[in-house]
XYZ file of C-alpha atoms in Angstrom:
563
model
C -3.482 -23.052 18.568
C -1.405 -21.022 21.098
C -0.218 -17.667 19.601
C 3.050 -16.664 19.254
C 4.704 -13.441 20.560
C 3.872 -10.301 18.957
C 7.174 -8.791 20.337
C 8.219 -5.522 18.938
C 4.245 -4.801 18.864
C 2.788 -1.625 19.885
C -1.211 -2.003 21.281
C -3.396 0.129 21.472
C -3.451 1.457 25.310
C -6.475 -0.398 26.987
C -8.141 2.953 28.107
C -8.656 3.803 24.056
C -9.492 0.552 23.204
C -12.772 0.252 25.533
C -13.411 3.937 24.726
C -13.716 2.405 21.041
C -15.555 -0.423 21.835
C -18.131 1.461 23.589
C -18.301 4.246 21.078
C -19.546 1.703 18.698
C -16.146 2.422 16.541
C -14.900 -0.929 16.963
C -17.244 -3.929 16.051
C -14.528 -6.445 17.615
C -15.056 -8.366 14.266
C -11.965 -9.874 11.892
C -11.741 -10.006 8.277
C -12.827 -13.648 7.917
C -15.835 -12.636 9.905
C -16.695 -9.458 7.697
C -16.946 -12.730 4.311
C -18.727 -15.012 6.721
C -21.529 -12.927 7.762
C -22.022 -12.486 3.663
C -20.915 -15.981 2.756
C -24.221 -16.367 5.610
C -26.558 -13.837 3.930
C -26.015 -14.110 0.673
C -23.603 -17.481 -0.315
C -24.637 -16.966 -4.346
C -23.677 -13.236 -4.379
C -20.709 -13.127 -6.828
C -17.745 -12.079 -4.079
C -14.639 -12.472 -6.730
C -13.760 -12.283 -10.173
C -10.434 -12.590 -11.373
C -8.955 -13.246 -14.654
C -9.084 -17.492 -14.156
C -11.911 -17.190 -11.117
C -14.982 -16.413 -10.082
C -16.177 -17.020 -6.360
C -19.332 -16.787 -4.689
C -19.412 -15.317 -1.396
C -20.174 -19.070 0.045
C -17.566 -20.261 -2.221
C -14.862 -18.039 -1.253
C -15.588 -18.682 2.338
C -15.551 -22.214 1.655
C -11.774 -21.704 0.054
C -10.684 -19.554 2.979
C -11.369 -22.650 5.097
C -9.056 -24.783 3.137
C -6.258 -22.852 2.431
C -6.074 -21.846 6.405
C -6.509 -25.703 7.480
C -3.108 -26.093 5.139
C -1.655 -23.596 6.530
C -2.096 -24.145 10.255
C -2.053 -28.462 10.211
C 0.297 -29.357 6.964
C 2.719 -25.809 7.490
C 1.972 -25.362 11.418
C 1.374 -21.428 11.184
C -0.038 -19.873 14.651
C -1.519 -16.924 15.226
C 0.757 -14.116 15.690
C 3.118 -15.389 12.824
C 3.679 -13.535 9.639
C 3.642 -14.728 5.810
C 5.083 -12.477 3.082
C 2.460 -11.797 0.323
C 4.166 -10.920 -2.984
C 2.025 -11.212 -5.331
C 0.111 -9.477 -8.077
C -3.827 -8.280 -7.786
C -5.503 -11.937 -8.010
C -7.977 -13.991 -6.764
C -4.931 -16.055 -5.161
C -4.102 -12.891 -2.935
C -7.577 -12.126 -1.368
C -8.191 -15.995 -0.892
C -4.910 -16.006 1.255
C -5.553 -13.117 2.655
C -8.483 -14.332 4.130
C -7.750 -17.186 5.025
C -4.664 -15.892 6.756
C -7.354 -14.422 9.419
C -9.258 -17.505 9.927
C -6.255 -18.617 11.998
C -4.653 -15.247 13.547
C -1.451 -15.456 10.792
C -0.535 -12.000 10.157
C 0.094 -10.867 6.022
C 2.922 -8.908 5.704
C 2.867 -6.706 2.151
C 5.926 -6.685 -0.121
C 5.426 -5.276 -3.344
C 5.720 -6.651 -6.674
C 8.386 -4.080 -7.262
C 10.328 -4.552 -4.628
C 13.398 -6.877 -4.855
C 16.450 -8.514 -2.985
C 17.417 -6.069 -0.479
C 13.635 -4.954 0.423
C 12.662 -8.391 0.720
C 15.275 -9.835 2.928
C 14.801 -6.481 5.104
C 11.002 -7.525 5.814
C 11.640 -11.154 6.824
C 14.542 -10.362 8.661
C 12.617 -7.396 10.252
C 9.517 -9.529 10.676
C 11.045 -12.886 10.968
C 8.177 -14.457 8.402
C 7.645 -18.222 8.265
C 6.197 -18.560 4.786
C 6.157 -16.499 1.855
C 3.739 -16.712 -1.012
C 4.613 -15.177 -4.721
C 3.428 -16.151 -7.743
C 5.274 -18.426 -10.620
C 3.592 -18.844 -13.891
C -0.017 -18.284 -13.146
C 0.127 -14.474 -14.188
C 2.142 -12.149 -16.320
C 5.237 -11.230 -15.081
C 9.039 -10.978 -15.896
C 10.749 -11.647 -12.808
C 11.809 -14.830 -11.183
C 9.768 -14.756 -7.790
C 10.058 -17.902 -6.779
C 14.163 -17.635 -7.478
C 13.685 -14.623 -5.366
C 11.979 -15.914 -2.671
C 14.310 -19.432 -2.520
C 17.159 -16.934 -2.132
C 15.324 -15.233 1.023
C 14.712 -18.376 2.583
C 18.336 -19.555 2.565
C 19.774 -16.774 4.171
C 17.034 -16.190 7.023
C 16.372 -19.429 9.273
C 12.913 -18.097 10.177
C 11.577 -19.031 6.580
C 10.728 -22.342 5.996
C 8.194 -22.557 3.159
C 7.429 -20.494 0.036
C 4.247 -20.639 -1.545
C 3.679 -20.407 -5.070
C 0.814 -19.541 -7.271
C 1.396 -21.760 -10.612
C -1.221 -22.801 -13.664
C -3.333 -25.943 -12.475
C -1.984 -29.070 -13.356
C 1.297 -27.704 -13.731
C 4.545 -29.814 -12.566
C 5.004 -29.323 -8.516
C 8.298 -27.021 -7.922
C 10.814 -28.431 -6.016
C 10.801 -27.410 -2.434
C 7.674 -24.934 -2.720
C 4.131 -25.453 -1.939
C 1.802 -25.107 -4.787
C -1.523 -22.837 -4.336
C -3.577 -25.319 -5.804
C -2.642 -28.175 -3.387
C -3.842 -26.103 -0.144
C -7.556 -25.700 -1.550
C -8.536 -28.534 -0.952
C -11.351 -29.970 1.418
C -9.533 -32.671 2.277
C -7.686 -30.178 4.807
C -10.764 -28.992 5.828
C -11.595 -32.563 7.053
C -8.402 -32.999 8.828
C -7.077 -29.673 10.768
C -11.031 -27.967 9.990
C -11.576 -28.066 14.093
C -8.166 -26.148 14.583
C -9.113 -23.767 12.270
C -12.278 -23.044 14.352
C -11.082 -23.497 17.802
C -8.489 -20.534 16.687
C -8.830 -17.878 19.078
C -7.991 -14.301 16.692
C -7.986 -11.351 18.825
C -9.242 -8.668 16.597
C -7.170 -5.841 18.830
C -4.255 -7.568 16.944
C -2.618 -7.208 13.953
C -4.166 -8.491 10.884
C -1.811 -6.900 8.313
C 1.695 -5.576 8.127
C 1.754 -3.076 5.448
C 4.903 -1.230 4.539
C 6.223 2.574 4.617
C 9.605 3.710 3.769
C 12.443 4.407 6.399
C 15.067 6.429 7.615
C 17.804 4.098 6.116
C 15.278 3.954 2.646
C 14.248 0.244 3.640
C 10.769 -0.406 4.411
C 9.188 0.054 8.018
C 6.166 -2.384 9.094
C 2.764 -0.866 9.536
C 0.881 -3.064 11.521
C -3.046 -2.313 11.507
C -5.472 -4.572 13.606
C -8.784 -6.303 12.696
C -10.372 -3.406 14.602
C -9.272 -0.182 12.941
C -9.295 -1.680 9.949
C -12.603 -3.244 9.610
C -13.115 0.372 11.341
C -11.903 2.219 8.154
C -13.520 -0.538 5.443
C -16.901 0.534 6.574
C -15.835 4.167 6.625
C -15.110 4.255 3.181
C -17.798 2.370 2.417
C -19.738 4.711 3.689
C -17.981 8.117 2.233
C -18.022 6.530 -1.191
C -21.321 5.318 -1.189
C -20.244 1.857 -1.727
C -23.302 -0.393 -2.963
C -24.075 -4.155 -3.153
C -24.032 -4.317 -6.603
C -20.769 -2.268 -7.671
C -18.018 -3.837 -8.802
C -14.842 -2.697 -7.135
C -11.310 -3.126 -8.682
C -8.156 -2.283 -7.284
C -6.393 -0.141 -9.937
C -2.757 -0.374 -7.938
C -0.768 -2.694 -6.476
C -3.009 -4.900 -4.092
C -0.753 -4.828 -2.064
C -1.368 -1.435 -0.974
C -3.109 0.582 1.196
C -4.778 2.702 -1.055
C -6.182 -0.800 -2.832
C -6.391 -2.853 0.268
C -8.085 -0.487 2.429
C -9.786 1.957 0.390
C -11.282 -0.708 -2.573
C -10.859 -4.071 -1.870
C -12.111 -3.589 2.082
C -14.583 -1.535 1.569
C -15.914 -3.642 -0.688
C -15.945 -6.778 1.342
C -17.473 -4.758 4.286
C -20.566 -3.665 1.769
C -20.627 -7.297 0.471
C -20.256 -6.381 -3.232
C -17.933 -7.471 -6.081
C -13.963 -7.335 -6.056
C -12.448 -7.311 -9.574
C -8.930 -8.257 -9.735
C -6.868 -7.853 -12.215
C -2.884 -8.266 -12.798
C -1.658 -5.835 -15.524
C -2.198 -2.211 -14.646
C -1.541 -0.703 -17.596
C -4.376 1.580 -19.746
C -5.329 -0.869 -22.040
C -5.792 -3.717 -20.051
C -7.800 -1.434 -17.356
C -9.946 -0.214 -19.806
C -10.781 -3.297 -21.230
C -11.036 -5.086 -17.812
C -14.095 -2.628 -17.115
C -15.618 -2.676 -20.171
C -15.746 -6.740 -19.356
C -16.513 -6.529 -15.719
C -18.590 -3.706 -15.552
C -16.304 -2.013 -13.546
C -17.799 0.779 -11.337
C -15.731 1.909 -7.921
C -11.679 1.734 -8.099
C -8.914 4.030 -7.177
C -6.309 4.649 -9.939
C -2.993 6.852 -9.341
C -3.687 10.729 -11.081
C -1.293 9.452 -13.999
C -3.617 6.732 -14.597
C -6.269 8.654 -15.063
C -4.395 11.022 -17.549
C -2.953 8.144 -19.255
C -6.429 6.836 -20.196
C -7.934 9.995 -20.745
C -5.134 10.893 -23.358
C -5.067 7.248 -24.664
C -6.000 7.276 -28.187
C -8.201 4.480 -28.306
C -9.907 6.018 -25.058
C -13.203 6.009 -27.191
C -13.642 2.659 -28.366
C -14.390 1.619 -24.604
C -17.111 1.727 -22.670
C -16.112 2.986 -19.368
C -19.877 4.381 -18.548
C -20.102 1.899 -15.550
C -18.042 3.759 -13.669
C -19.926 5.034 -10.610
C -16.892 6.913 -8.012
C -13.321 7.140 -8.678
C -10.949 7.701 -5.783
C -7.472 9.324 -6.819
C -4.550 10.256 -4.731
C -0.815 9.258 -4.039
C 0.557 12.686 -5.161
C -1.447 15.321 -6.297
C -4.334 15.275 -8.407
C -4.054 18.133 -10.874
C -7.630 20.091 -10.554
C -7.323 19.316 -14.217
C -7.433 15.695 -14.125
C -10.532 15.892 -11.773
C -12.738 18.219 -14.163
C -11.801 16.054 -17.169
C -12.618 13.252 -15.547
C -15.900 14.011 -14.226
C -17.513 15.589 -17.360
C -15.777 12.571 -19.249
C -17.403 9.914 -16.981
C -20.136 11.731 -14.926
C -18.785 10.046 -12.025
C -18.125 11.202 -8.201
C -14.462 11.473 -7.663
C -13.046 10.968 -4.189
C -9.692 13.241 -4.130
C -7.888 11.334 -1.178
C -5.096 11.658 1.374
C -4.124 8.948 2.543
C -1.161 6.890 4.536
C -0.425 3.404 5.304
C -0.467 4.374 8.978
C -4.020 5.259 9.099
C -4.826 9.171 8.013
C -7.844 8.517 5.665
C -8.827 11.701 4.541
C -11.251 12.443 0.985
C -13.325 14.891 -0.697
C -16.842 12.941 -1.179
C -18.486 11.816 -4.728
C -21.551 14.671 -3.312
C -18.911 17.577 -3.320
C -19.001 20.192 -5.321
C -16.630 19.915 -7.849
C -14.458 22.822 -6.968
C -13.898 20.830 -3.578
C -13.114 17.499 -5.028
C -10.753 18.941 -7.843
C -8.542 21.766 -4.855
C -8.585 19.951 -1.694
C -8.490 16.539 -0.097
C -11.802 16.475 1.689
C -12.401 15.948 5.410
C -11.301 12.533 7.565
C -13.695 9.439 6.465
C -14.593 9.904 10.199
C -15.044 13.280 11.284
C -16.894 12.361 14.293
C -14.027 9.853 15.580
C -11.356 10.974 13.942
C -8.830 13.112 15.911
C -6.778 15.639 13.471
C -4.542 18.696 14.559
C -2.298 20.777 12.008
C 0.622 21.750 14.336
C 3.326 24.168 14.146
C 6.987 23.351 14.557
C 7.189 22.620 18.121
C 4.061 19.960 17.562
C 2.412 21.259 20.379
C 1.024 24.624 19.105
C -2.585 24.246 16.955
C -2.059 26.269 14.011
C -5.224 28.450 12.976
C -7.525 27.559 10.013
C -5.813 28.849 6.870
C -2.743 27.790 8.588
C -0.044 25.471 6.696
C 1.766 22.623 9.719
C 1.844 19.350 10.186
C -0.858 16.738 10.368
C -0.852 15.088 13.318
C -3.534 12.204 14.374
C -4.765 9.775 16.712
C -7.873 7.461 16.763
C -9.707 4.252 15.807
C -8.549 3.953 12.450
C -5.157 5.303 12.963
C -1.994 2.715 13.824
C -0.146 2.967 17.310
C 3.602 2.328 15.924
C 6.131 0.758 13.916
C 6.858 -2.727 14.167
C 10.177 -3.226 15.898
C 11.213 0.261 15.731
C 11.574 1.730 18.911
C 13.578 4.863 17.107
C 10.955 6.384 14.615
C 8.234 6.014 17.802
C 10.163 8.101 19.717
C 10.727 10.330 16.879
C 6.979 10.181 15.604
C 4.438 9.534 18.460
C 3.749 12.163 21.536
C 3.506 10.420 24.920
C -0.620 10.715 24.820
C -0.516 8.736 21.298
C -0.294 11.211 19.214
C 1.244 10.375 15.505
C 2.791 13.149 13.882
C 2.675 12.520 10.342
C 5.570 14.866 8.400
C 2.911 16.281 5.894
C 1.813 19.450 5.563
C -1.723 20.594 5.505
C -4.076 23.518 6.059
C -7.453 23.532 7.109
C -9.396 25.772 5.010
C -12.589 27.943 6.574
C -15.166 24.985 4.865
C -13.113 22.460 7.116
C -11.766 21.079 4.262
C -8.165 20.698 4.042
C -5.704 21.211 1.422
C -1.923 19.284 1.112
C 1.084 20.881 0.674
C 3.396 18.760 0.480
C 6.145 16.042 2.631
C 8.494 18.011 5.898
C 11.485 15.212 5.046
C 13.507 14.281 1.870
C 11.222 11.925 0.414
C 10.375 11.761 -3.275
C 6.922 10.811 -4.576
C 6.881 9.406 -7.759
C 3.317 7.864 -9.205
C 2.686 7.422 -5.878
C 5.238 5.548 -4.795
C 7.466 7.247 -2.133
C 11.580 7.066 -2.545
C 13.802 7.885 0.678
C 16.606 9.685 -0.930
C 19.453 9.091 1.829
C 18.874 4.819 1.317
C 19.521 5.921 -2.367
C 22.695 7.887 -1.989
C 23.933 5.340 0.184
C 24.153 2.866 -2.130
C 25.324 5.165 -4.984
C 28.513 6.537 -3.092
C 29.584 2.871 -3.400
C 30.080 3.319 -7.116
C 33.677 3.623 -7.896
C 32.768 6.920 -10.124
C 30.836 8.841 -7.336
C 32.833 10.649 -4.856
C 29.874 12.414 -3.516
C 26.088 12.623 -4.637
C 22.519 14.181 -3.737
C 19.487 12.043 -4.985
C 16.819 15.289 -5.729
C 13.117 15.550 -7.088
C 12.352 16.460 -10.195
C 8.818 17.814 -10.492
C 6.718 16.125 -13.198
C 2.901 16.375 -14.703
C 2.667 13.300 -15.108
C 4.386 11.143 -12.018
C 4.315 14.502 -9.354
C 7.956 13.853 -9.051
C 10.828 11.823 -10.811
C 14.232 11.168 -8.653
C 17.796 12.727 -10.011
C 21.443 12.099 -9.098
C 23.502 14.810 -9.030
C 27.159 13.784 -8.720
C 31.021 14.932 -7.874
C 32.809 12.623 -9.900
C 35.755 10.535 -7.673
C 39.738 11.139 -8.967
C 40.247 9.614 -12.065
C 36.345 9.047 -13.257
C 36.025 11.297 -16.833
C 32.575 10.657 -16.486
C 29.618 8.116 -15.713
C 26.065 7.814 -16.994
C 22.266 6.711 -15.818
C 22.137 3.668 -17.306
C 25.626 3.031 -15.142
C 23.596 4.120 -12.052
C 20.799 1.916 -12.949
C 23.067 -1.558 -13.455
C 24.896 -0.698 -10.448
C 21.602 -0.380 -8.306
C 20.253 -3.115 -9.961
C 23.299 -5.238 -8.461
C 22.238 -4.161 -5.099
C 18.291 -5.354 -5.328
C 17.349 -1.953 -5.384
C 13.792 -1.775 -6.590
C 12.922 -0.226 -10.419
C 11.359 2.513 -9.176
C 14.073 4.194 -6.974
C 16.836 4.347 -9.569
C 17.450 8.370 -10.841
C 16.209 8.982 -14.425
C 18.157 12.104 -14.569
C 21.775 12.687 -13.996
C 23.751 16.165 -13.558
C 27.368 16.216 -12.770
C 29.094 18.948 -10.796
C 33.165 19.473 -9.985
C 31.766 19.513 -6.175
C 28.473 19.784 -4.502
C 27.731 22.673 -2.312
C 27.851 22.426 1.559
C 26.444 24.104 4.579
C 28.888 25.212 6.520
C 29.247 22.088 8.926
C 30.295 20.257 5.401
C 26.652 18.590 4.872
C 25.614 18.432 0.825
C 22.509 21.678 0.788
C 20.435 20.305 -0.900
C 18.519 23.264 -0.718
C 20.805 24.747 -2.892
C 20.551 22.120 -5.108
C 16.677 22.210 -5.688
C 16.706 26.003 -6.263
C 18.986 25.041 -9.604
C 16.982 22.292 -10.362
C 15.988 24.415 -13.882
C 19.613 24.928 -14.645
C 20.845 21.216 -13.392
C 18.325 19.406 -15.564
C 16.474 20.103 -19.124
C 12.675 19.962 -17.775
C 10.891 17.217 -19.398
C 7.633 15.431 -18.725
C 8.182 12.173 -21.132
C 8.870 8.990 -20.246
C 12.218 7.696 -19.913
């Protein structure tokens, strides 16, 4: 198959990519290839285990095959092409996944969470040709399929949607059910297409997703080769082994389970666990069944199960290396977690564009409970902590920006020629917006985000995309989406509001309808409101926020519940 254009792609420079290659940093290898050379080894090792499935390495391989001869002969999808994957941690996503590389077809990662507006941003952005979600198969409330019909009809580029349904249920009208593309049938027909499929691994093999300056998602891409680059890595820093069970304890969807658990995993050829509902109970029960033993939870996961009353009547003592991070791990959560379990716990900074950076399960405690750790790859990594003028290296002890460059790192966003400019130095330097010190031991220590982003669980929440949708409320003359800090999620977004003429008054749940008429994910709605006769301004008539966050004791009763 001939590839398609890649358009809007940043590469790698060719000088850094032979440096790579020669370095032994790059292994030129794809995903597909990472299964095969198990599937080869070892074709009875148990590869996946999902709530309805279990796969051998040799039989996952063997479904890879299938699902990518459907794709590329009954679909026509060429290398270079993207698919939207929105879909809950399954068997169904790592099978497509996989398969996806077999023929060059590049994954793009919308969220379970994410609705209307975020998903017809990333297949307009992207211009996907297929879209896979699931139906029936798992638990859900949310009409994904509805969803995804409505995408299709208002972009041209998408022309099939994929959907993951029980077996043996009744074919959906217009949609392609997961069950009909494994089969070997297609393995017989388009199999030598599949093969002949020439899949660069210096291209993209996943589109992952970041926010953005107008609070849509930007497009991450990251190639076979820093990838694969990073699986081993963390393999490596985590002590990964054959026989560990690894389950993703977020979204799979995300880096931090993609990269960190699922990939590292593969690359070590042990056991991924998948499984759909993320809440305490379920995860707790999930390893007790599975013997669950490497995963990376969100700090308020951990606390949630810690504090969980039935905590005790599971046996969690399989657990082998936790890996935590998203926001900040309270030092707390670490200790209690450790003595609790007696396991290593990786205390990780990480980003979607690449920075990898974790204490290791060896540390001393003190080390994995206060800082972050050092880069998976201190020997290949590249890291500077800058000053304002992101030229200056700041001395250890220091507090700047992280900037970074290197195999594992990405070279851009897709199709956005403005944040580049913004973000990346001439000599491919990517200057992150965090801020970090080095400390004398080398490790380093986070501080916290340069722009107006909120972080809350983990997920991160561009205020300005919220605001501009809330000034459209009839009731809001002017507003200032702030963070509220919280124990439990790190930080929890707020409205504060200047009523328009004639509004007495308006309330959350108000703000949340209204945003939910806009496809504006769960997540990003305020939980808090404050109301003010008129926000204060700088004096070019800008909302200070500033001023704003130094009242946030007086604006808003602190609370750490849920709401």
């Amino acid at each position: 198959m001939e590839p398609t254009s890649l358009a809007g792609y940043v590469p790698f420079d060719e000088e850094r990519q032979r440096q790579y290659v020669e370095e032994g940093y790059w292994r030129e290898t794809t995903f597909h290839e990472v299964l095969d050379e198990h599937a080869e080894a070892h074709p009875d090792r148990t590869a996946l285990v999902g709530p309805n499935r279990e796969l051998t390495y040799g039989e996952l391989a063997a479904s890879t095959r299938q699902i990518a001869s459907y794709l590329a002969g009954e679909l026509g999808l060429r290398p270079n092409e993207r698919v939207v994957f929105q879909l809950p941690n399954c068997s169904e996503f790592v099978e497509t996944f996989l398969a996806c590389s077999r023929i060059g077809v590049v994954p793009v990662m919308v969220l379970p969470r994410h609705r209307e507006a975020e998903a017809n941003h990333v297949v307009e952005l992207t211009d996907a040709r297929a879209y896979v979600v699931d139906h029936d198969r798992y638990p859900n409330r949310f009409d994904f399929v509805g969803l995804a019909d409505d995408v299709r009809a208002a972009h041209d580029s998408l022309e099939h949607v994929i959907a993951v349904t029980d077996d043996g249920a009744a074919e959906l009208d217009e949609c392609v059910t997961f069950g009909s593309m494994r089969d070997e049938r297609w393995v017989n027909t388009y199999g030598e297409q599949v093969v002949e499929t020439d899949v660069d691994p210096a291209n993209p093999g996943v589109m992952l997703l970041s926010g953005g300056t107008t609070g849509l998602p930007k497009a991450i891409p990251r190639t076979h080769n820093d990838y694969v680059f990073q699986w081993e890595r963390m393999a490596e820093v985590a002590g990964v082994e054959t026989d560990w069970i690894a389950f993703p304890s977020v979204p799979i969807g995300h880096n931090a389970s993609l990269n960190c658990i699922v990939g590292a995993a593969l690359w070590e050829g042990a056991t991924v666990a998948v499984e759909p509902v993320l809440k305490p109970e379920h995860l707790m029960d999930f390893i007790e069944r599975v013997d669950g033993s490497y995963t990376l939870p969100m700090p308020t996961q951990i606390l949630d199960i810690l504090d969980h009353p039935d905590v005790d009547e599971y046996d969690l003592t399989s657990l082998e290396v936790l890996v935590s991070g998203g926001q900040k791990v309270p030092p707390a959560v670490v200790e209690r977690a450790v003595e609790r379990w007696d396991v290593g716990f990786c205390n990780i900074f990480g980003m979607a564009e690449g920075p990898l950076i974790c204490s290791r399960p060896e540390d001393e405690l003190a080390v994995q409970a206060h800082t972050v750790g050092r880069p998976i790859a201190p020997e290949a990594d590249e890291v500077r902590i800058v000053g304002p003028d992101r030229e200056e290296n700041l001395d250890t002890g220091e507090a700047g920006e992280l900037a970074v460059r290197g195999p594992g790192y990405f070279t851009g966003y897709f199709r956005n020629d403005e944040e580049n400019a913004e973000n990346f130095s001439v000599d491919g330097w990517f200057f992150t917006e965090d801020v970090l010190a080095r400390r004398p031991d080398g490790n380093l220590e986070v501080y916290g985000r340069m722009k107006d982003t909120i972080i809350r669980g983990g997920e991160n929440i561009y205020a300005p995309g919220v605001e501009d949708e809330l000034i459209e409320h009839p009731k809001i003359a002017n507003v200032a989406v702030v963070a509220i800090p919280d124990d439990r999620l790190g930080e929890r977004p707020a409205a504060v509001v200047e009523l328009a003429e004639g509004a007495e008054d308006v309330s959350v749940d108000e703000l949340s309808s209204f945003l939910d008429e806009r496809g504006i994910a769960v997540f990003k709605r305020p939980e808090r409101l404050a109301v003010l006769p008129s926000l204060p301004r700088t004096e070019v008539g800008k909302i200070e926020k500033k001023a704003l966050e130094d009242r946030i004791g007086d604006l808003f009763e602190a609370s750490n519940d849920d709401q």
